[in-house]
Short mmCIF file of C-alpha atoms in Angstrom, two decimals:
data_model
loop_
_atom_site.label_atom_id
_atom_site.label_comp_id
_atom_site.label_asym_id
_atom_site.label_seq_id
_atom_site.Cartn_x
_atom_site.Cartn_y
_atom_site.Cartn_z
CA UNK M 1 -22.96 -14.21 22.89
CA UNK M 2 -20.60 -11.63 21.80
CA UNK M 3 -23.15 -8.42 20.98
CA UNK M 4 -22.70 -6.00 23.67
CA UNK M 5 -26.35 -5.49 25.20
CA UNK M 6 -27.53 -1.86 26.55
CA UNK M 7 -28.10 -0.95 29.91
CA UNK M 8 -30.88 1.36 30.30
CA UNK M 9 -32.87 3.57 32.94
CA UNK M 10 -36.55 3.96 31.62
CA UNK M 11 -39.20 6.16 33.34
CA UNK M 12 -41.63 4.83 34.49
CA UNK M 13 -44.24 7.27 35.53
CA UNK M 14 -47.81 6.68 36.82
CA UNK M 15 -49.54 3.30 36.45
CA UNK M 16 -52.01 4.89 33.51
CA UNK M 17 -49.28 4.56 31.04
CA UNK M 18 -50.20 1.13 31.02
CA UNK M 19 -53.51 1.67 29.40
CA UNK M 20 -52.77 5.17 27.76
CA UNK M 21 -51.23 6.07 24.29
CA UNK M 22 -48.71 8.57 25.64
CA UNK M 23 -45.62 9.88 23.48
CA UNK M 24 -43.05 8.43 26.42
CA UNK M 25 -44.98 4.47 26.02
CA UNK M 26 -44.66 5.24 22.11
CA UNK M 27 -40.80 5.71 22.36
CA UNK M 28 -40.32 3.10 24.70
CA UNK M 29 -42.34 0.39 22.18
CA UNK M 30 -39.82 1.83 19.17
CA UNK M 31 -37.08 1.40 21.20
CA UNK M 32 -37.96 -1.87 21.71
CA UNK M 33 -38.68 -2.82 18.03
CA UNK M 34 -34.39 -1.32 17.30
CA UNK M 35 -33.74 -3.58 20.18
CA UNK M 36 -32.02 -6.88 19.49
CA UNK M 37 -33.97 -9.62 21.50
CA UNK M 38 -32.21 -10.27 24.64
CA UNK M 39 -31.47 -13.59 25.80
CA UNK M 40 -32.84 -12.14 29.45
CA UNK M 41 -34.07 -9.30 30.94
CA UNK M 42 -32.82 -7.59 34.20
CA UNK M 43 -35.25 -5.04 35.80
CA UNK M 44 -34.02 -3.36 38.38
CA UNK M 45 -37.45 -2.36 40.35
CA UNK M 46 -37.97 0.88 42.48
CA UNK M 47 -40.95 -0.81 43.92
CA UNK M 48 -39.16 -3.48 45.50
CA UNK M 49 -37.32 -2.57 48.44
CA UNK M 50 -34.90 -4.83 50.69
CA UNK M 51 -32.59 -4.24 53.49
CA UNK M 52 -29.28 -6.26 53.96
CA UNK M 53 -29.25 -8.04 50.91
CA UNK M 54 -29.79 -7.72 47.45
CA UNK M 55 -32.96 -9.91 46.47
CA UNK M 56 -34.19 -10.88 43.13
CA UNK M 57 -36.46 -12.69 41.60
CA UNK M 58 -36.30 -16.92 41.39
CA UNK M 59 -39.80 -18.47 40.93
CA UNK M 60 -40.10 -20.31 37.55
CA UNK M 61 -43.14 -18.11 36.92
CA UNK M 62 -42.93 -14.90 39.08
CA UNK M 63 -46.76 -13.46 39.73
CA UNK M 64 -47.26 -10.08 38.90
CA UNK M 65 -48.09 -7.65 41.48
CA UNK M 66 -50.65 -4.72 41.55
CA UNK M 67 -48.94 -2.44 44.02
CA UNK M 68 -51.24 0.65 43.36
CA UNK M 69 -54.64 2.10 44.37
CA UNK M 70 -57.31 3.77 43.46
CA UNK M 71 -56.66 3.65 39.64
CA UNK M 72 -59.35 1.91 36.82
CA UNK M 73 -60.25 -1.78 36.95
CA UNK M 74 -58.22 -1.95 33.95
CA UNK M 75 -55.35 -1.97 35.36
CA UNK M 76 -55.57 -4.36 37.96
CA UNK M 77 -56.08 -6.74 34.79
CA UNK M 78 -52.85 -6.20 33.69
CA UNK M 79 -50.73 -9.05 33.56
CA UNK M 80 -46.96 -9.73 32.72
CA UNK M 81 -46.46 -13.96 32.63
CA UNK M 82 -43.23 -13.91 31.65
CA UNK M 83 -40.95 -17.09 32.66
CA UNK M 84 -37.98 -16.25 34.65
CA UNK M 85 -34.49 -17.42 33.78
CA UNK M 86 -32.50 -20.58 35.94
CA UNK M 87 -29.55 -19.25 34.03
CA UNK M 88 -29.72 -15.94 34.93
CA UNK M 89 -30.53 -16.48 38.63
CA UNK M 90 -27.41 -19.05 38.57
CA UNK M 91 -25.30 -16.19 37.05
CA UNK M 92 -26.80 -13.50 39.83
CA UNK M 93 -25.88 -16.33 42.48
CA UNK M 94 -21.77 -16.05 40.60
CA UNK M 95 -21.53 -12.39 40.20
CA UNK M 96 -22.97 -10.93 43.81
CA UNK M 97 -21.88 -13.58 45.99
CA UNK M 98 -22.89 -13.46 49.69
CA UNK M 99 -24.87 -9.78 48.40
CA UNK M 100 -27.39 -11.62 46.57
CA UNK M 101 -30.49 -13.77 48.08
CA UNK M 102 -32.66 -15.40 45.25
CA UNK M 103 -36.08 -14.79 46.37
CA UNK M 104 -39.27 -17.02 45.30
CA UNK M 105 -41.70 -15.24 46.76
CA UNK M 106 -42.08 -11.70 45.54
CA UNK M 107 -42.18 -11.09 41.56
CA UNK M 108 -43.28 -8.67 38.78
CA UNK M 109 -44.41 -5.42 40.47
CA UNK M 110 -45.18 -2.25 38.58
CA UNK M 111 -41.68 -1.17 38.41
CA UNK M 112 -40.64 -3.88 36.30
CA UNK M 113 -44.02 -4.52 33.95
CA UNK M 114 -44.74 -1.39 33.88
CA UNK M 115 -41.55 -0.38 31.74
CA UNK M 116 -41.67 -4.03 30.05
CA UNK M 117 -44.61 -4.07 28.76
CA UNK M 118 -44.34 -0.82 26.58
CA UNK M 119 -40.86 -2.05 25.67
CA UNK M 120 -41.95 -5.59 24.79
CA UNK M 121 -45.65 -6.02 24.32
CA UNK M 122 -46.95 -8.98 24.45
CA UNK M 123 -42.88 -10.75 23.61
CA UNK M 124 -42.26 -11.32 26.99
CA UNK M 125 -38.91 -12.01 27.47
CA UNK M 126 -37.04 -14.02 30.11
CA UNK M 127 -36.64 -11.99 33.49
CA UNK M 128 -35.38 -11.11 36.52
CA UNK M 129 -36.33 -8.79 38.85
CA UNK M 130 -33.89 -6.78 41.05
CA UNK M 131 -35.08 -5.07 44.84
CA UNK M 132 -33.12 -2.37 45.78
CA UNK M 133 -30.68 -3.23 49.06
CA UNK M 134 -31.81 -0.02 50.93
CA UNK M 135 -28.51 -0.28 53.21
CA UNK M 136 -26.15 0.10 50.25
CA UNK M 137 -24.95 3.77 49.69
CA UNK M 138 -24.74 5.82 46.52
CA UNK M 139 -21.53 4.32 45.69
CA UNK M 140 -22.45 1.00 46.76
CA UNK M 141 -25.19 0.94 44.09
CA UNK M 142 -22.71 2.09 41.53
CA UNK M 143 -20.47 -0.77 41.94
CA UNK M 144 -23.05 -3.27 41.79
CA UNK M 145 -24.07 -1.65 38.36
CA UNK M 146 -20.26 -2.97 37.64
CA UNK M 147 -20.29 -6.34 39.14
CA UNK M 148 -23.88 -6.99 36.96
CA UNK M 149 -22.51 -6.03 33.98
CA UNK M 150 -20.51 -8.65 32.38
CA UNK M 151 -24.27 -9.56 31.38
CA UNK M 152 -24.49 -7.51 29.12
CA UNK M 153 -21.92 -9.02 26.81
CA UNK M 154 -23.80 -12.47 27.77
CA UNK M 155 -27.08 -10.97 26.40
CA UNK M 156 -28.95 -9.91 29.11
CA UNK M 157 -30.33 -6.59 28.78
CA UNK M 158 -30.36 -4.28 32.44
CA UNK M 159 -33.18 -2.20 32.86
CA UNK M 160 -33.22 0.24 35.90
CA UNK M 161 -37.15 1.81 36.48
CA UNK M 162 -37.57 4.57 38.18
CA UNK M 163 -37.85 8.22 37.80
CA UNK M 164 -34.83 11.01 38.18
CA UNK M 165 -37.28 13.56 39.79
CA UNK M 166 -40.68 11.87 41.71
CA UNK M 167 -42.17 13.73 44.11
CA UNK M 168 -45.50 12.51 44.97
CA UNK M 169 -46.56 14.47 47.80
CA UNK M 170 -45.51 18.14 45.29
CA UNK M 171 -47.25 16.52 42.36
CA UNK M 172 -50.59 17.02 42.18
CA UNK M 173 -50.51 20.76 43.17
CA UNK M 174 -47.35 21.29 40.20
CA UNK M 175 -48.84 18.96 37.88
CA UNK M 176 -48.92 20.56 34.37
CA UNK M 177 -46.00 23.02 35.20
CA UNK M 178 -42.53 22.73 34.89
CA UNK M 179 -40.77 23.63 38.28
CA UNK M 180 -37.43 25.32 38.40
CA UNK M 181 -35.85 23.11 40.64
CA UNK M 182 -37.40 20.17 38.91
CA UNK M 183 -35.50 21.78 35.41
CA UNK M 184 -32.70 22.31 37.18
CA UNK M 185 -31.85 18.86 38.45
CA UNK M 186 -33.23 17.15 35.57
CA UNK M 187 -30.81 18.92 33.62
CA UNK M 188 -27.92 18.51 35.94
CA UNK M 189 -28.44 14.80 35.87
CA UNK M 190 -28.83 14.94 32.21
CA UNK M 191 -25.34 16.19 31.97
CA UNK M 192 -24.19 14.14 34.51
CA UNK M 193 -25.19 10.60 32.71
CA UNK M 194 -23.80 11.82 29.50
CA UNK M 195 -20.50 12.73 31.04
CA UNK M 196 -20.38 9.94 33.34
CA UNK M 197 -19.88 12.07 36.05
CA UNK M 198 -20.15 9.25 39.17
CA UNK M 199 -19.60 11.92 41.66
CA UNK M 200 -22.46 14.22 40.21
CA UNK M 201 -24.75 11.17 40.57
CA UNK M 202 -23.93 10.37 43.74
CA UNK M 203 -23.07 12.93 45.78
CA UNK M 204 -25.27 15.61 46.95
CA UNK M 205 -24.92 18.36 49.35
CA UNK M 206 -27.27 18.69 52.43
CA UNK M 207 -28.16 22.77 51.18
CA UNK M 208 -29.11 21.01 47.60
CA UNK M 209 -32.19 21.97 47.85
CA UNK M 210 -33.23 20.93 44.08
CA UNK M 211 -32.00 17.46 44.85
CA UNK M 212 -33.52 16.97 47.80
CA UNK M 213 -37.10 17.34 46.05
CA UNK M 214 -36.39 15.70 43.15
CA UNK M 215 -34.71 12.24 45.49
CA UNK M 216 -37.22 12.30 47.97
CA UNK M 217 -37.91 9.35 49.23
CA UNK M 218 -35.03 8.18 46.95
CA UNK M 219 -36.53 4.86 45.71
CA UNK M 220 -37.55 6.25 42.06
CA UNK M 221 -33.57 7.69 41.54
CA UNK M 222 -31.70 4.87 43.33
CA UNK M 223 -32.18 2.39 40.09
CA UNK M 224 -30.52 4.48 37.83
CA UNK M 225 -27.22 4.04 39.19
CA UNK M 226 -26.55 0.30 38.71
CA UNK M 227 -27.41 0.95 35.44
CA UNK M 228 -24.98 4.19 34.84
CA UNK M 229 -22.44 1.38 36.99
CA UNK M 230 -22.75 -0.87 34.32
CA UNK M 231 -20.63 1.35 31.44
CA UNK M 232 -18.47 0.25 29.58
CA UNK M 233 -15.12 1.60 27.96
CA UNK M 234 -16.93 3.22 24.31
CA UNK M 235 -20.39 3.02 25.66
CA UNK M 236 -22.10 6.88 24.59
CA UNK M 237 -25.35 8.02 26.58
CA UNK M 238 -28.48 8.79 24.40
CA UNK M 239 -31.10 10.41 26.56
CA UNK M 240 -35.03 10.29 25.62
CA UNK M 241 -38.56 11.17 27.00
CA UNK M 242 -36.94 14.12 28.22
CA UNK M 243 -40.03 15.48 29.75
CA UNK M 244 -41.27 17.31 33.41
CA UNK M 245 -44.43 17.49 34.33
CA UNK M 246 -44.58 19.10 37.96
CA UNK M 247 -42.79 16.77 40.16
CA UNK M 248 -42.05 13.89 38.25
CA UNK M 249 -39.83 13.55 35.41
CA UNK M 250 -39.99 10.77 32.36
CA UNK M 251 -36.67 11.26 31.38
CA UNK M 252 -34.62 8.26 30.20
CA UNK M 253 -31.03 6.98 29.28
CA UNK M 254 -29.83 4.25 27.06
CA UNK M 255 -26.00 3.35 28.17
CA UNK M 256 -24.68 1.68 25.17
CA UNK M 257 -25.18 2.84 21.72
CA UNK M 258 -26.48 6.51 21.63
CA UNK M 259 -27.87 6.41 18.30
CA UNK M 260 -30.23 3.71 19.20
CA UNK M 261 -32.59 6.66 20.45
CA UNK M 262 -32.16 9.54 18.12
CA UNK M 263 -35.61 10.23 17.35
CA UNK M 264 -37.52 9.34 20.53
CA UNK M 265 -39.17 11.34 22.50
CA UNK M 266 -36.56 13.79 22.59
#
């Protein structure tokens, strides 16, 4: 294929927007309507954490996963049967080498259905899904972001889920506000993307006291750097569902073709 795929970082947010008509699932379902279908999908999980080696998905038919609690029995209905790819996992096996470990046992947690779903209804699309190698740096997570993405000229589309500012423990008692620091790194980040400032997305100082609420744990923010790592020379940043609430952000990026989200959720 010679079209030149996206890469994208979607927020993902709480579990609800699964069974909720929110403005950020309504932008995410356009989006994926301007979308070209992929030939694969690449979701690059927060909710799937590994240490050593970078693990994705390789059953035929991955099962999804209902890592959550306590929400409505509607949810734990949710289901995302979409096949995985033999191509794609033989492609994975080429491009990260000794890094990567195909992995038939774990599959479609809430990190990846729970952006695909909005994206792609009920189209469910070839995919892999992508744990995050928790000994990997920063930097280290950039530069697999540019060893994955030759797929996206081999039409694969890379999705990292996650959220720039997540906070659970701050977000119940800040819910319906919009916290300074939150604003402040959101906005940072914002710039950051756009720019494709590698250093202001990787780098933080130990007094950064904005950053080190927003990170936290830094599962939610560690996906979106494989997919800023995955730029390409002319690629523009559009950024959508630009939205704080508290002490978690929605706030997207499409790495590609800017124009593909003028309109959404902005």
């Amino acid at each position: 294929m010679t079209q030149r795929f996206p890469a994208l970082f979607l927020g993902h947010g709480s579990p609800m927007m699964l069974i909720s008509d929110t403005a950020e699932r309504r932008a995410m379902s356009v989006l994926g309507q301007r979308l070209p279908r992929p030939r694969a999908v690449l979701a690059i999980s927060a909710h799937w954490q590994t240490q050593g080696r970078t693990h994705y998905t390789a059953a035929p038919w991955p099962r999804t996963i209902h890592d959550f609690g306590g929400f409505p029995d509607a949810l734990y209905q949710v289901r995302y049967p979409a096949p995985g790819s033999d191509w794609l996992q033989d492609r994975l096996a080429d491009l990260l080498g000794e890094q990567g470990q195909p992995d038939r046992d774990w599959g479609f947690d809430h990190g990846t259905y729970g952006v695909l779903l909005p994206l792609f209804g009920e189209d469910y699309v070839p995919t892999v899904a992508m744990s995050l190698d928790r000994s990997l740096d920063p930097a280290g997570f950039i530069a697999l972001g540019r060893a994955l993405a030759p797929l996206r000229e081999e039409g694969v589309l890379i999705v990292g889920s996650g959220n720039v500012v997540h906070n659970l423990s701050l977000w119940r008692q800040s819910q319906g506000t919009q916290p300074d620091w939150a604003v402040e790194f959101q906005g940072r980040i914002n710039h950051a993307m756009v720019s494709a400032d590698s250093t202001a997305l990787s780098t933080f100082q130990a007094d950064d006291r904005a950053a080190a609420l927003a990170i936290n744990s830094g599962e939610h923010y560690l996906p979106l750097l494989p997919s800023h790592g995955a730029r390409m020379p002319g690629d523009t940043v559009g950024v959508f569902n630009d939205t704080v609430d508290g002490a978690l952000s929605m706030t997207s990026y499409l790495i590609g073709d800017a124009a593909l989200v003028e309109g959404l959720g902005q």
